[in-house]
Amino acid sequence: MRIAIVGIGKMGLLHAGIMNALDGVEVCAISDTSKYLSGFVKSLTGLPVYDNYLNMLDKEKPDAAVIATPVFLHVPMAKECAQRNIPFLMEKPLSVTSAEAVTLVADIQKRHLTTMVGYMMRYTETFPKAKAILASGVLGDLITFNATIYVSQLFKTGKGWRYNRKESGGGVVIGQATHLIDLLQWYFGPVAMVSAHTKNWYSQEVEDFAHSYFEFTSGLSGWLDSSWSVRHHRLLEMTINVHAENGNLLVTDDFVKLYLEKRTDGYAAGWTNFYKPDLFEGVAIDVGGPQYTRQDVSFIEAVRNRTKVQSDIANAYAVQKIVDAIYLSASKHGEPVHL
Amino acid sequence: MIDRIILGHNQFFGVNHLAAETGNQKDAYFSDISRILGLLQFCREQGVTALMMSTHERALFISEALQKDATLRDTNIYLLLPYVAKYVRQANEKGLMNIILDSLNGTSFQEKMSMFLRGGFGVISKDLEKILTAMIDFEVAPFRELNLRAIFLHDVLTDLALGWGVSQVLELFANHVQEKYRAIPAFCTKNMPKLMALLEKTNIKNPLIMASINKLGYQVNPSRSAFETCLKEKQLQLLAMSTLAAGYLKPREAYEYIFSLPKIDSVVVGLSTREHAVETFAEIRRHAEQA
């Protein structure tokens, strides 16, 4: 299978490195507007490089594409892929606003095109395990949850597209908390209402802190706290703590801890802990984390078999609607926004 | 010869693969450099005089402290570069292009401009060499006065080069480390068997490789059995890491397995307490001798 890479920043380099090493898959070309970056790739690999991705799609006719460009370019590029019936893996998030993606999502559904948006936390060791436990029903009725996503990243004014609202769509919510929003939606179903507050401190145009309250259609409610400007978080760290009738479930990037009041369906009363070493399975190649490999393999298999993936464009669109609601609510000092 | 036991650095910098919170607690504890020096001194008394160090911000202070300390000055240093988490944050903060520009600090403005103006598709491998060696020199500079035994390329870069199949980058790294620093060029990887297959096509022979290997197969790709087969069949020196699977295994069962494997030249161990150090060193020596 021949893959074309659109954009070779950090994520484009990563996906290309993984896919190129998978059996039966090769990166056939790359495009980037920075001729300097693509010049490197050409001199190192001899691959064809393009500064215009449309020329690449038309000339190379790849079996699939990876879109790893700044957010404001996602939808126009995805539309061009869709028109050519080229399946694509797009980095998250889907778009600057959900409105921008409406026609794209409809077009892709009509064409039954395989798509994936890079919500790769679903491919870690711990978060899918928590999903399985939640789906098993051992916790009984779910009452409330609290979730956090933190990283020590920004302590001065940032440079580049991420801090320009027109190009990124926003700050820590759209850039990072969307990973958590995707998981919450995967775990708990559709969101009915959002109330949110945000704060800019280091950035002028985008939020560095956000606190959001959610009500799901299931009746479950809880909050999500997020920031990229808190200290002592060397790496991006996420936690979800669910409180329920029969106990609670705490999941992080590192472990899943289940506490049950009474023995249920094979899980003992008290604590049952799963650490990453309990859940780990090797991958064909690990470049920057096995979750990226599992994600890319899942995409490649779906393209081969013309099937859908869970984290497809429709799912990413639902995440985007929640992001819009968070920003709208925050602009009105936390007024509830119904979805 | 490389040291049999090398003290790891993760606990000094708040890295913990089992629980980030534990990592943060250790990070706070070891923010007092004298506690690090105390542990190094204790390890020396136990016959362990080698330290793995990433080029983390705090490592700069450790480097200064080591240079001033008459007894610890000759510690064998195994340097791991670059400190990737820093670059990932920077890439998120200012983009890949600005990182490359900033990494060329030693290059004059005119030279930089001409490199970028020439740009286009005419970038030649000389530029790559310049950027890569500038990155290495920038990262090594604060550690230059230490007793550098080996310099490891971080697994994220090794494995990225591996995925892309660009062995020239690995050769450039090896040549520069050997020529400029007279240290052993080495590679950290999460994909040992695949890396060995690529290195066989280069002039890098009998390489020093640092890779995770443990009884659980945690962080061992593509699988423990593929790793074991490669270890038996290929020419390499292995520095085993994650031998306790991020603290999940007890030293006894962990090292019993490790030293049942061939070509284990060395083990890097993460320690935070003296009791843990004594137990771990004893188990490693016992099983290594039996092997």
XYZ file of C-alpha atoms in Angstrom:
630
model
C 0.000 0.000 0.000
C 1.363 3.418 -0.991
C 0.929 6.258 1.508
C 1.370 9.969 0.810
C 2.215 12.267 3.720
C 0.826 15.807 3.759
C 2.861 17.943 6.177
C 6.081 16.785 7.792
C 6.144 18.434 11.180
C 6.436 16.321 14.298
C 3.353 14.168 13.604
C 3.948 13.711 9.881
C 7.497 12.501 10.563
C 6.153 10.096 13.164
C 3.365 8.532 11.079
C 5.646 8.252 8.059
C 8.309 6.505 10.164
C 5.796 3.988 11.490
C 3.947 3.278 8.260
C 7.114 2.949 6.242
C 8.230 0.144 8.559
C 4.974 -1.850 8.390
C 4.818 -4.921 6.161
C 3.282 -4.223 2.770
C 3.195 -0.462 3.340
C 5.487 2.221 1.948
C 5.568 5.991 2.081
C 5.514 6.974 -1.596
C 5.803 10.787 -1.375
C 5.630 13.735 0.962
C 4.488 17.322 0.625
C 5.248 20.365 2.739
C 5.210 24.093 2.055
C 8.596 24.382 3.750
C 10.972 23.517 0.957
C 13.739 23.323 3.481
C 12.102 20.528 5.485
C 11.064 18.593 2.407
C 14.534 19.123 0.961
C 15.910 17.151 3.888
C 13.566 14.304 3.239
C 14.487 14.238 -0.409
C 18.211 14.279 0.197
C 17.952 11.542 2.835
C 15.409 9.205 1.287
C 15.261 10.043 -2.406
C 11.446 10.131 -2.098
C 9.513 12.454 -4.403
C 8.646 15.635 -2.510
C 6.082 18.287 -3.411
C 5.349 21.769 -2.157
C 1.772 21.485 -3.461
C -0.117 18.517 -2.013
C -2.670 18.530 -4.860
C 0.071 17.826 -7.364
C 1.196 14.984 -5.135
C -2.280 13.438 -4.894
C -2.820 13.691 -8.660
C 0.577 12.467 -9.724
C 1.257 9.767 -7.129
C -2.315 8.468 -6.834
C -1.643 7.056 -3.341
C -3.783 4.329 -1.749
C -4.145 6.482 1.354
C -2.934 9.794 2.784
C -1.857 11.138 6.149
C -2.926 14.731 6.840
C -0.655 16.226 9.507
C -0.902 19.968 8.940
C -2.121 22.876 11.109
C -5.816 22.539 12.004
C -7.192 25.182 9.626
C -5.892 23.153 6.670
C -7.521 19.863 7.746
C -10.968 20.323 6.196
C -9.895 21.737 2.810
C -7.263 19.008 2.452
C -9.658 16.258 3.529
C -12.163 17.500 0.935
C -9.564 17.166 -1.802
C -8.750 13.609 -0.659
C -12.456 12.716 -0.497
C -13.076 14.027 -4.027
C -10.351 11.673 -5.235
C -11.679 8.805 -3.054
C -8.405 8.642 -1.144
C -8.832 7.279 2.416
C -7.027 9.400 4.988
C -5.706 9.452 8.517
C -5.954 13.015 9.808
C -4.273 14.373 12.904
C -6.684 15.598 15.568
C -8.709 17.799 15.919
C -10.960 17.677 12.873
C -11.470 21.396 12.268
C -11.401 24.926 13.616
C -15.200 24.855 14.125
C -17.771 22.098 13.591
C -19.672 24.225 11.027
C -16.631 24.156 8.776
C -16.750 20.329 8.627
C -20.469 19.737 7.938
C -20.302 19.188 4.186
C -17.104 17.146 4.463
C -18.638 14.727 6.979
C -21.764 14.298 4.832
C -19.697 13.738 1.681
C -17.564 11.072 3.339
C -20.577 9.218 4.659
C -22.057 9.193 1.156
C -18.857 7.805 -0.300
C -18.300 5.203 2.496
C -14.681 6.304 2.578
C -12.385 4.959 5.312
C -11.203 7.829 7.506
C -9.533 8.161 10.868
C -8.890 11.169 13.091
C -5.889 10.864 15.388
C -7.495 10.309 18.773
C -4.806 7.782 19.627
C -5.526 7.474 23.371
C -7.932 4.709 22.338
C -4.874 2.679 21.374
C -2.936 2.999 24.637
C -2.809 0.128 27.121
C -4.939 1.624 29.871
C -7.830 3.581 28.331
C -9.270 0.649 26.329
C -9.048 -1.526 29.466
C -11.125 1.055 31.354
C -13.622 1.066 28.484
C -13.992 -2.718 28.784
C -14.551 -2.496 32.545
C -17.115 0.292 32.165
C -18.926 -1.626 29.421
C -19.073 -4.757 31.604
C -21.407 -2.981 34.016
C -19.596 -4.145 37.181
C -19.679 -0.643 38.625
C -23.474 -0.489 38.622
C -25.054 2.892 37.944
C -22.495 5.611 37.192
C -22.994 8.732 39.322
C -20.330 11.301 38.457
C -16.789 11.628 37.115
C -13.893 14.028 37.248
C -11.217 14.160 34.597
C -7.975 16.089 34.161
C -5.477 16.649 31.360
C -2.317 18.562 32.187
C 1.089 19.242 30.671
C 3.874 21.689 31.562
C 4.274 23.165 28.103
C 3.616 26.867 27.944
C 4.952 29.443 30.392
C 5.446 32.333 27.977
C 3.754 33.567 24.826
C 3.813 30.713 22.310
C 4.941 31.061 18.703
C 3.307 29.556 15.672
C -0.105 28.415 14.519
C -1.185 26.714 17.754
C -1.596 30.087 19.462
C -3.408 31.773 16.600
C -7.141 31.147 17.071
C -7.950 31.399 13.361
C -5.452 28.657 12.556
C -5.837 26.362 15.581
C -9.449 26.942 16.612
C -8.445 27.576 20.225
C -6.050 26.593 22.984
C -5.749 23.734 25.418
C -9.363 22.571 24.916
C -9.171 21.953 21.168
C -5.452 21.160 21.149
C -5.268 18.688 24.008
C -8.488 18.218 26.012
C -10.127 16.827 22.865
C -8.245 13.580 23.625
C -10.154 13.393 26.881
C -13.458 14.547 25.360
C -13.106 11.749 22.799
C -12.595 9.195 25.593
C -15.490 10.535 27.689
C -17.767 10.260 24.695
C -16.460 6.758 23.946
C -17.108 5.730 27.545
C -20.377 7.507 28.294
C -22.146 8.224 24.986
C -23.496 11.533 23.655
C -23.185 14.793 25.607
C -26.411 16.748 26.240
C -25.177 19.910 27.967
C -21.934 21.769 28.601
C -21.020 24.626 30.929
C -17.456 25.953 30.818
C -15.034 28.604 32.010
C -11.703 29.374 30.376
C -8.736 31.573 31.220
C -5.980 33.087 29.108
C -2.777 33.856 30.946
C 0.251 33.277 28.754
C -1.608 33.367 25.436
C -3.464 36.350 24.015
C -5.846 34.630 21.617
C -6.370 31.169 23.076
C -7.149 29.665 26.493
C -4.395 28.212 28.670
C -6.822 26.860 31.286
C -10.349 25.468 30.956
C -12.840 23.923 33.344
C -15.878 22.252 31.771
C -18.966 20.614 33.265
C -20.796 17.968 31.208
C -24.197 16.310 31.337
C -24.572 13.197 29.194
C -27.868 12.019 27.713
C -27.520 8.989 30.008
C -27.932 11.312 33.011
C -24.286 11.021 34.074
C -22.563 14.308 34.861
C -19.027 15.378 35.739
C -16.239 17.832 35.056
C -13.034 18.087 33.058
C -10.145 20.344 34.057
C -7.424 21.079 31.517
C -4.267 23.152 31.157
C -0.973 23.227 29.294
C 0.412 25.817 31.701
C 0.606 23.904 34.995
C 3.914 22.877 36.562
C 5.171 19.374 37.410
C 3.718 17.557 34.408
C 6.753 16.611 32.349
C 4.585 14.676 29.903
C 0.942 15.042 28.910
C -0.972 13.296 31.721
C -4.623 12.365 31.783
C -6.853 10.991 34.532
C -10.517 9.964 34.622
C -12.088 9.026 37.947
C -15.606 7.587 37.761
C -17.713 7.271 40.909
C -20.465 4.675 40.790
C -23.008 2.747 42.789
C -20.736 -0.244 43.376
C -17.329 1.459 43.590
C -15.069 3.625 41.491
C -12.704 3.405 38.535
C -9.559 5.505 38.181
C -7.734 5.421 34.833
C -4.563 7.305 33.840
C -1.935 6.913 31.136
C -0.086 4.592 33.537
C -2.724 2.399 35.223
C -6.340 1.354 35.719
C -7.516 0.975 39.328
C -10.914 -0.551 39.997
C -12.460 -0.471 43.449
C -15.604 -2.521 44.088
C -17.711 -2.641 47.238
C -18.654 -6.241 46.573
C -17.385 -9.026 44.326
C -18.987 -8.751 40.864
C -18.604 -10.818 37.684
C -15.187 -12.190 38.492
C -13.743 -8.921 39.868
C -12.847 -9.174 43.554
C -14.179 -6.821 46.211
C -11.660 -4.064 47.010
C -8.949 -2.918 44.609
C -8.043 -4.570 41.301
C -5.115 -2.816 39.629
C -3.808 -3.044 36.098
C -0.478 -1.407 35.286
C 0.916 -0.897 31.808
C 3.226 -3.933 32.082
C 0.094 -6.084 32.730
C -1.570 -4.823 29.578
C 1.360 -4.308 27.181
C 1.637 -6.131 23.876
C 4.568 -5.593 21.516
C 4.193 -3.772 18.186
C 5.885 -4.163 14.799
C 7.810 -0.916 15.349
C 7.636 1.606 18.183
C 8.415 5.199 17.195
C 7.349 7.567 19.965
C 4.912 5.161 21.645
C 3.167 1.876 20.733
C -0.262 3.565 20.663
C 0.665 5.363 17.428
C 1.634 2.070 15.834
C -1.586 0.346 16.925
C -3.521 3.331 15.546
C -1.718 3.300 12.206
C -2.058 -0.481 11.868
C -5.777 -0.189 12.585
C -6.099 2.469 9.871
C -4.127 0.435 7.304
C -6.236 -2.676 7.987
C -9.446 -0.663 7.619
C -8.241 0.719 4.268
C -7.296 -2.773 3.088
C -10.636 -4.242 4.098
C -12.678 -1.143 3.270
C -14.088 -1.068 6.783
C -14.673 1.728 9.278
C -12.676 2.558 12.381
C -14.179 3.730 15.684
C -12.342 7.036 15.759
C -13.571 8.073 12.328
C -14.598 11.456 11.028
C -18.169 11.198 12.353
C -16.814 10.599 15.843
C -14.383 13.505 15.506
C -17.265 15.705 14.373
C -19.172 14.900 17.578
C -16.053 15.880 19.573
C -15.935 19.130 17.595
C -19.551 19.960 18.484
C -18.645 19.623 22.175
C -15.612 21.891 21.693
C -17.848 24.519 20.065
C -20.257 24.276 23.009
C -17.387 24.726 25.505
C -16.189 27.895 23.763
C -19.713 29.276 23.432
C -20.487 28.631 27.098
C -17.172 30.127 28.228
C -17.881 33.285 26.194
C -21.075 33.656 28.278
C -19.473 33.051 31.666
C -20.480 29.417 31.918
C -24.060 29.665 30.672
C -25.329 26.119 29.888
C -25.171 25.190 26.194
C -27.409 22.323 25.050
C -26.270 20.064 22.229
C 34.739 -2.571 28.222
C 31.604 -1.009 29.496
C 30.612 -1.145 33.153
C 28.600 -4.156 34.300
C 26.249 -2.003 36.363
C 25.271 1.533 35.360
C 23.162 3.710 37.591
C 20.141 5.080 35.716
C 18.945 8.662 35.853
C 15.149 8.476 35.508
C 14.411 8.807 39.215
C 16.507 11.990 39.338
C 14.342 13.666 36.711
C 10.868 12.522 37.741
C 10.529 9.806 35.121
C 8.446 6.875 36.339
C 6.784 4.527 33.893
C 4.475 2.967 36.466
C 3.027 6.150 37.935
C 3.709 9.774 37.036
C 2.782 10.848 40.584
C 5.586 8.716 42.068
C 7.875 10.274 39.498
C 6.872 13.733 40.664
C 7.597 12.843 44.293
C 11.079 11.607 43.383
C 11.582 14.654 41.222
C 10.920 16.869 44.249
C 13.200 14.730 46.471
C 16.111 14.810 44.035
C 15.740 18.505 43.246
C 18.276 18.752 46.072
C 21.467 17.829 44.162
C 23.259 16.799 47.362
C 20.849 13.849 47.601
C 21.953 12.703 44.145
C 25.620 13.077 45.067
C 24.969 11.152 48.298
C 23.454 8.250 46.364
C 26.339 8.291 43.850
C 28.833 8.239 46.717
C 27.031 5.298 48.285
C 27.003 3.407 44.956
C 30.748 4.029 44.605
C 31.299 2.424 48.002
C 29.343 -0.544 46.618
C 31.664 -0.698 43.606
C 29.354 0.976 41.078
C 31.054 3.941 39.424
C 29.026 4.444 36.267
C 26.102 6.776 35.619
C 23.669 7.110 32.738
C 22.660 10.710 32.201
C 20.211 12.316 29.819
C 20.786 15.930 28.854
C 17.881 17.079 31.052
C 18.086 20.589 32.533
C 18.849 19.178 35.975
C 21.692 17.076 34.570
C 23.572 20.327 33.950
C 23.689 20.898 37.708
C 24.722 17.294 38.321
C 27.502 17.760 35.789
C 28.770 20.886 37.575
C 28.571 19.198 40.956
C 30.466 16.134 39.698
C 33.254 18.285 38.272
C 33.724 19.957 41.643
C 33.695 16.710 43.619
C 37.171 15.178 43.910
C 35.926 11.609 44.502
C 33.063 11.564 41.983
C 34.855 13.451 39.195
C 36.058 10.301 37.437
C 32.599 8.632 37.380
C 32.079 6.894 34.041
C 29.365 8.803 32.246
C 27.029 7.253 29.673
C 25.311 10.202 28.049
C 21.907 9.894 26.408
C 20.901 12.660 24.025
C 18.926 14.669 23.232
C 16.429 15.096 26.077
C 13.464 14.501 23.810
C 10.585 15.662 26.045
C 12.119 19.145 25.865
C 12.059 19.141 22.058
C 8.514 17.779 21.899
C 7.353 20.640 24.136
C 9.337 23.075 21.997
C 7.834 21.654 18.796
C 4.390 22.249 20.302
C 5.420 25.692 21.442
C 7.172 27.018 18.357
C 7.200 24.393 15.601
C 9.844 22.131 14.118
C 11.339 24.782 11.846
C 12.162 27.146 14.717
C 13.816 24.310 16.613
C 16.103 23.648 13.666
C 16.895 27.351 13.385
C 17.651 27.601 17.092
C 19.778 24.456 17.008
C 22.096 26.222 14.586
C 23.227 28.594 17.319
C 26.851 28.099 16.400
C 26.167 29.029 12.780
C 26.435 32.650 11.695
C 23.341 34.526 10.619
C 24.625 34.862 7.034
C 25.359 31.174 6.861
C 21.870 30.343 8.160
C 20.255 32.681 5.661
C 22.179 31.238 2.780
C 21.208 27.723 3.852
C 17.564 28.657 3.896
C 17.629 30.764 0.747
C 19.336 28.031 -1.168
C 16.578 25.871 0.326
C 14.442 24.532 -2.414
C 15.145 20.947 -3.110
C 18.842 21.609 -3.291
C 19.545 20.915 0.375
C 22.646 18.835 0.499
C 23.734 16.272 3.025
C 26.311 18.756 4.298
C 23.481 20.770 5.838
C 22.156 17.688 7.528
C 25.595 16.918 8.872
C 25.893 20.478 10.138
C 22.532 20.391 11.897
C 23.050 16.964 13.411
C 26.564 17.684 14.645
C 25.436 21.088 15.961
C 22.680 19.335 17.911
C 25.130 16.778 19.331
C 27.720 19.426 20.249
C 25.078 21.630 21.850
C 23.776 18.736 23.945
C 27.220 17.397 24.915
C 28.801 20.780 25.761
C 27.849 20.914 29.482
C 29.206 17.371 29.977
C 32.399 17.729 27.979
C 34.684 17.809 31.041
C 33.246 14.589 32.446
C 34.611 11.121 31.818
C 32.405 10.290 28.826
C 32.482 6.568 28.121
C 29.662 6.306 25.609
C 27.154 8.609 23.947
C 23.728 7.158 23.145
C 21.296 8.468 20.587
C 17.837 8.654 22.191
C 15.416 5.939 21.112
C 12.955 8.422 19.618
C 15.600 9.568 17.096
C 17.111 6.124 16.574
C 13.691 4.612 15.949
C 12.530 7.479 13.754
C 15.625 6.994 11.577
C 14.913 3.255 11.643
C 11.301 3.693 10.531
C 12.352 5.968 7.680
C 15.195 3.585 6.865
C 17.774 6.417 6.833
C 20.866 4.692 8.180
C 23.050 7.670 7.093
C 21.814 9.555 10.157
C 22.986 6.754 12.444
C 26.359 6.620 10.682
C 26.777 10.390 10.945
C 26.066 10.180 14.667
C 28.497 7.305 15.186
C 31.305 9.004 13.255
C 30.937 12.316 15.055
C 30.827 10.769 18.536
C 33.897 8.694 17.795
C 35.935 11.420 16.134
C 35.108 14.425 18.248
C 34.524 12.901 21.687
C 36.500 9.648 21.516
C 33.505 8.005 23.168
C 31.701 4.817 22.202
C 28.807 5.656 19.855
C 25.701 3.801 20.971
C 21.999 3.573 20.238
C 18.977 3.384 22.464
C 16.041 1.671 20.760
C 12.619 0.157 21.365
C 13.065 -2.070 18.297
C 16.320 -3.956 18.744
C 15.821 -6.732 16.144
C 14.722 -4.266 13.445
C 17.578 -1.902 14.265
C 20.135 -4.703 14.016
C 18.805 -5.585 10.571
C 19.354 -1.972 9.450
C 22.780 -1.585 11.087
C 24.026 -4.694 9.326
C 23.846 -2.727 6.089
C 26.120 0.004 7.490
C 29.739 0.298 8.588
C 28.643 0.181 12.250
C 29.812 -3.213 13.464
C 29.249 -4.921 16.820
C 27.244 -1.918 18.055
C 26.499 -1.012 21.651
C 22.715 -1.077 21.986
C 20.561 -0.052 24.925
C 17.123 -1.658 24.874
C 14.337 -2.697 27.222
C 14.373 -6.390 28.034
C 12.552 -8.093 30.887
C 10.765 -11.305 31.758
C 7.357 -9.705 31.136
C 8.261 -8.499 27.646
C 7.270 -4.972 28.695
C 8.399 -2.430 26.090
C 10.057 -5.246 24.131
C 9.200 -5.094 20.419
C 8.106 -6.826 18.349
C 8.093 -9.614 20.967
C 10.308 -11.135 23.635
C 10.994 -14.234 21.552
C 12.079 -12.186 18.502
C 14.380 -10.199 20.784
C 15.908 -13.358 22.270
C 16.485 -14.895 18.838
C 18.203 -11.744 17.585
C 20.392 -11.642 20.681
C 21.546 -15.203 20.010
C 22.223 -14.711 16.310
C 23.619 -11.180 15.910
C 26.873 -9.483 16.868
C 26.140 -6.759 19.410
C 26.785 -5.588 22.962
C 23.620 -5.153 24.925
C 23.012 -2.721 27.722
C 19.769 -3.972 29.222
C 17.248 -1.423 30.485
C 13.763 -1.726 32.027
C 14.961 -5.031 33.465
C 12.513 -4.665 36.358
C 9.681 -3.714 33.940
C 9.309 -0.240 35.490
C 9.610 -1.656 39.022
C 7.005 -4.332 38.424
C 9.360 -7.312 38.848
C 11.348 -8.191 41.942
C 15.151 -8.091 41.373
C 15.583 -11.822 41.996
C 13.253 -13.103 39.273
C 14.167 -10.202 36.981
C 17.924 -10.868 36.949
C 17.556 -14.612 36.901
C 15.887 -14.128 33.514
C 18.242 -11.381 32.266
C 21.398 -13.404 32.866
C 19.911 -16.501 31.268
C 20.283 -14.533 27.994
C 23.527 -14.340 25.974
C 25.478 -11.103 25.316
C 24.166 -9.099 28.255
C 27.201 -6.900 28.825
C 25.661 -4.441 31.153
C 22.535 -3.463 33.067
C 21.250 0.010 33.777
C 19.366 0.190 37.057
C 17.125 2.844 38.523
C 17.610 3.329 42.245
C 16.218 5.726 44.760
C 17.076 4.200 48.135
C 20.233 2.639 49.554
C 18.442 -0.551 50.633
C 17.164 -0.999 47.090
C 20.706 -0.409 45.750
C 22.279 -3.064 47.966
C 19.659 -5.684 47.075
C 19.778 -4.922 43.344
C 23.585 -4.932 43.057
C 23.786 -8.230 44.975
C 21.212 -9.905 42.726
C 22.892 -8.684 39.544
C 26.336 -9.874 40.675
C 25.035 -13.223 41.868
C 23.194 -14.018 38.638
C 25.940 -12.594 36.415
C 28.511 -14.847 38.094
C 26.263 -17.884 37.793
C 25.822 -17.131 34.118
